[in-house]
Coordinates of C-alpha atoms in Angstrom, one line a residue:
M14 CA -39.3 53.1 26.2
N15 CA -38.7 56.1 24.0
F16 CA -38.8 55.9 20.2
L17 CA -37.0 58.0 17.6
K18 CA -38.1 58.5 14.0
T19 CA -35.3 58.6 11.5
G20 CA -36.5 59.1 8.0
N21 CA -39.0 56.3 7.3
T22 CA -37.6 54.1 10.1
V23 CA -38.8 54.0 13.7
T24 CA -36.3 52.7 16.2
S25 CA -36.0 52.5 20.0
E26 CA -33.8 55.0 21.6
G27 CA -30.2 53.8 22.0
H28 CA -30.4 51.3 19.2
H29 CA -29.2 51.5 15.6
P30 CA -31.7 51.0 12.8
H31 CA -31.4 47.6 11.1
T32 CA -31.6 48.0 7.3
L33 CA -30.7 44.3 6.8
S34 CA -31.4 41.3 9.0
T35 CA -28.4 39.5 10.5
L36 CA -28.9 36.6 8.1
D37 CA -29.0 38.9 5.1
F38 CA -25.9 40.7 6.3
Q39 CA -24.0 37.4 6.7
G40 CA -25.3 36.2 3.3
A41 CA -24.0 39.4 1.6
S42 CA -20.7 39.1 3.4
S43 CA -20.4 35.4 2.2
A44 CA -21.1 36.4 -1.3
A45 CA -18.5 39.1 -1.3
A46 CA -15.9 36.7 0.3
A47 CA -16.6 34.1 -2.4
K48 CA -16.3 36.6 -5.2
A49 CA -13.0 37.9 -3.7
M50 CA -11.6 34.4 -3.4
R51 CA -12.5 33.6 -7.0
V52 CA -10.6 36.7 -8.1
E53 CA -7.5 35.7 -6.1
L54 CA -7.6 32.1 -7.4
S55 CA -7.8 33.4 -10.9
K56 CA -4.7 35.6 -10.3
L57 CA -2.8 32.6 -9.0
S58 CA -3.7 30.5 -12.0
S59 CA -2.8 33.2 -14.5
Q60 CA 0.8 33.1 -13.3
L61 CA 1.3 29.6 -14.8
H62 CA 2.3 29.8 -18.4
D63 CA 2.4 26.0 -19.1
A64 CA -1.1 25.0 -20.3
E65 CA -1.0 21.6 -18.7
A66 CA 0.2 22.9 -15.4
R67 CA -2.4 25.7 -15.4
K68 CA -5.2 23.2 -16.2
H69 CA -4.1 20.9 -13.3
F70 CA -3.8 23.9 -10.9
Q71 CA -7.2 25.2 -11.9
T72 CA -8.8 21.8 -11.2
E73 CA -7.3 21.8 -7.7
M74 CA -8.5 25.4 -7.1
D75 CA -12.0 24.5 -8.3
G76 CA -12.1 21.7 -5.7
F77 CA -10.9 24.1 -3.1
F78 CA -13.4 26.8 -4.0
M79 CA -16.2 24.3 -3.7
L80 CA -15.1 23.5 -0.1
F81 CA -14.7 27.2 0.6
T82 CA -18.1 28.2 -0.5
R83 CA -19.6 25.4 1.4
Y84 CA -17.9 26.6 4.5
L85 CA -19.2 30.2 3.9
N86 CA -22.7 28.8 3.4
E87 CA -22.7 26.8 6.6
K88 CA -21.2 29.6 8.6
S89 CA -23.8 32.1 7.4
K90 CA -26.5 29.7 8.5
G91 CA -24.9 29.4 11.9
T92 CA -24.4 25.6 11.5
K93 CA -22.4 24.1 14.3
L94 CA -21.0 20.6 14.8
D95 CA -22.9 18.7 17.4
W96 CA -20.1 17.0 19.3
D97 CA -22.5 14.9 21.3
K98 CA -23.3 12.9 18.1
I99 CA -19.6 12.0 17.7
Q100 CA -19.3 8.6 19.5
S101 CA -16.9 5.7 19.4
P102 CA -18.2 2.6 17.5
S103 CA -20.3 0.2 19.5
P104 CA -18.7 -3.1 20.5
E105 CA -20.9 -5.0 18.1
Q106 CA -19.6 -2.9 15.2
I107 CA -16.0 -3.9 15.8
V108 CA -14.7 -7.3 14.7
L109 CA -11.5 -8.4 16.5
Y110 CA -8.7 -9.7 14.3
S111 CA -8.4 -12.8 16.4
K112 CA -12.0 -13.7 15.5
L113 CA -11.6 -13.4 11.7
T114 CA -11.9 -16.7 9.9
Q115 CA -9.4 -17.9 7.3
A116 CA -10.7 -17.4 3.8
K117 CA -11.2 -20.7 1.9
S118 CA -10.6 -19.1 -1.5
T119 CA -8.1 -16.5 -2.7
E120 CA -10.1 -15.3 -5.7
H121 CA -11.2 -12.2 -3.8
L122 CA -7.5 -11.2 -3.7
N123 CA -7.7 -10.4 -7.4
K124 CA -10.0 -7.6 -6.5
L125 CA -7.9 -6.3 -3.7
A126 CA -5.6 -3.2 -3.5
V127 CA -3.8 -1.8 -0.5
L128 CA -4.0 1.9 -0.1
K129 CA -1.9 3.8 2.5
L130 CA -1.8 7.5 3.3
N131 CA 1.6 8.8 2.7
G132 CA 1.3 12.6 3.0
G133 CA 2.9 13.3 6.3
L134 CA 6.4 14.5 7.0
G135 CA 8.5 13.0 9.8
T136 CA 9.7 16.4 11.1
T137 CA 8.5 15.7 14.7
M138 CA 10.6 12.5 14.6
G139 CA 13.7 14.1 13.3
C140 CA 13.2 13.1 9.7
V141 CA 13.2 15.7 6.9
G142 CA 11.4 13.4 4.4
P143 CA 8.2 11.3 4.3
K144 CA 7.2 9.8 7.7
S145 CA 7.1 6.4 6.0
A146 CA 10.9 6.6 5.4
I147 CA 11.7 6.6 9.1
E148 CA 13.6 3.5 10.3
V149 CA 11.6 1.6 12.9
R150 CA 12.8 -1.9 13.2
D151 CA 16.1 -3.8 12.3
G152 CA 17.1 -1.0 9.9
M153 CA 13.7 -1.2 8.0
T154 CA 11.4 1.7 7.5
F155 CA 7.6 1.9 7.7
L156 CA 7.5 1.6 3.9
D157 CA 9.9 -1.4 3.9
L158 CA 7.6 -3.3 6.3
S159 CA 4.5 -2.5 4.3
V160 CA 6.2 -3.7 1.1
R161 CA 7.4 -7.0 2.8
Q162 CA 3.8 -7.7 4.0
I163 CA 2.2 -7.3 0.6
E164 CA 5.1 -9.1 -1.1
Y165 CA 4.5 -12.0 1.3
L166 CA 0.8 -12.0 0.6
N167 CA 1.5 -12.0 -3.2
K168 CA 3.9 -14.9 -3.0
L169 CA 1.8 -17.0 -0.6
N170 CA -1.3 -16.8 -2.7
N171 CA 0.3 -16.4 -6.2
V172 CA -1.5 -13.1 -6.8
S173 CA -0.5 -9.5 -7.6
V174 CA -2.1 -7.2 -5.0
P175 CA -1.0 -3.6 -5.9
F176 CA 0.3 -1.3 -3.3
I177 CA -1.0 2.3 -3.7
L178 CA 0.5 5.3 -1.9
M179 CA -1.5 8.5 -1.6
N180 CA 1.2 11.2 -1.4
S181 CA 0.9 14.9 -0.7
F182 CA 2.8 17.8 -2.3
N183 CA 5.2 17.4 0.7
T184 CA 6.1 13.8 0.0
D185 CA 5.4 13.1 -3.7
D186 CA 8.8 13.7 -5.2
E187 CA 10.8 12.0 -2.5
T188 CA 8.5 9.0 -2.3
K189 CA 8.9 8.4 -6.1
R190 CA 12.6 8.3 -5.6
I191 CA 12.4 6.0 -2.6
V192 CA 10.1 3.4 -4.3
Q193 CA 12.6 2.8 -7.1
K194 CA 14.5 0.5 -4.8
Y195 CA 11.6 -2.0 -4.9
A196 CA 11.8 -2.4 -8.7
S197 CA 13.0 -6.0 -8.4
H198 CA 10.5 -7.0 -5.7
N199 CA 7.3 -9.0 -6.4
I200 CA 5.0 -6.0 -5.9
E201 CA 3.4 -3.3 -8.1
I202 CA 3.6 0.1 -6.4
L203 CA 1.5 3.0 -7.6
T204 CA 1.5 6.5 -6.4
F205 CA -0.8 9.5 -6.8
N206 CA -0.7 13.0 -5.4
Q207 CA -3.4 14.6 -3.3
S208 CA -4.8 18.0 -4.2
R209 CA -3.0 21.0 -2.9
H210 CA -5.1 23.8 -1.4
P211 CA -4.1 27.3 -0.2
R212 CA -4.3 28.2 3.5
I213 CA -6.6 31.1 4.2
N214 CA -5.9 34.3 6.1
K215 CA -8.2 34.3 9.1
E216 CA -9.1 38.1 8.9
S217 CA -9.4 38.6 5.1
L218 CA -10.6 35.1 4.2
L219 CA -8.2 35.3 1.2
P220 CA -5.5 32.8 0.2
M221 CA -2.1 33.2 1.9
P222 CA 0.0 32.2 -1.1
R223 CA 0.6 35.0 -3.7
T224 CA 2.1 32.7 -6.3
P225 CA 1.5 29.0 -7.3
T226 CA 5.1 28.3 -6.1
S227 CA 4.8 30.0 -2.7
Q228 CA 6.4 28.2 0.3
I229 CA 4.8 24.9 1.3
E230 CA 3.8 26.3 4.7
Q231 CA 1.2 28.4 2.8
W232 CA -0.6 25.3 1.4
W233 CA -2.3 22.3 2.8

């Protein structure tokens, strides 16, 4: 093998000199990507003039930035998911509904709340609103059936188990309008909105939305 001397660096012929190790290079790239992302997120936040809206948006972006930097860190270390470790629960970890015993006391119901994910749209089923608003049986929607179940539980045991809906930015406004029809029912319905995070451009690793009000397709 022939060697070449370039300055103070000796390399084998046909190979480029390495001034940084691969790990150092990836680390430097990750640091640059994190800095660029922080700048872009600040630009988005600065476009909101309402103080309360800006504070809420910044909180969401802080959560997103934490996930983004974690992704960069794991990527720079070459961390990969070991799919062989992902297994179905063993039979002894699963309790069949038919084998559950009837509770003797209803006191525990005073500590119970029912939470349902309500962030998906029903576009694949021909619905333009929340998936929970799709009619599935006898003119009733998924949401109607859930309300009936919890209302029955409350009436049967003389309790007030709250029904909590975790919405997304896709479903929050419409869901708040829909649940108004349950105002006279024996059920307390609470809603909260999940955080909204920007989608990332694969090449630049920068956020796709250019404004806080960009199209919903640019957020997740």
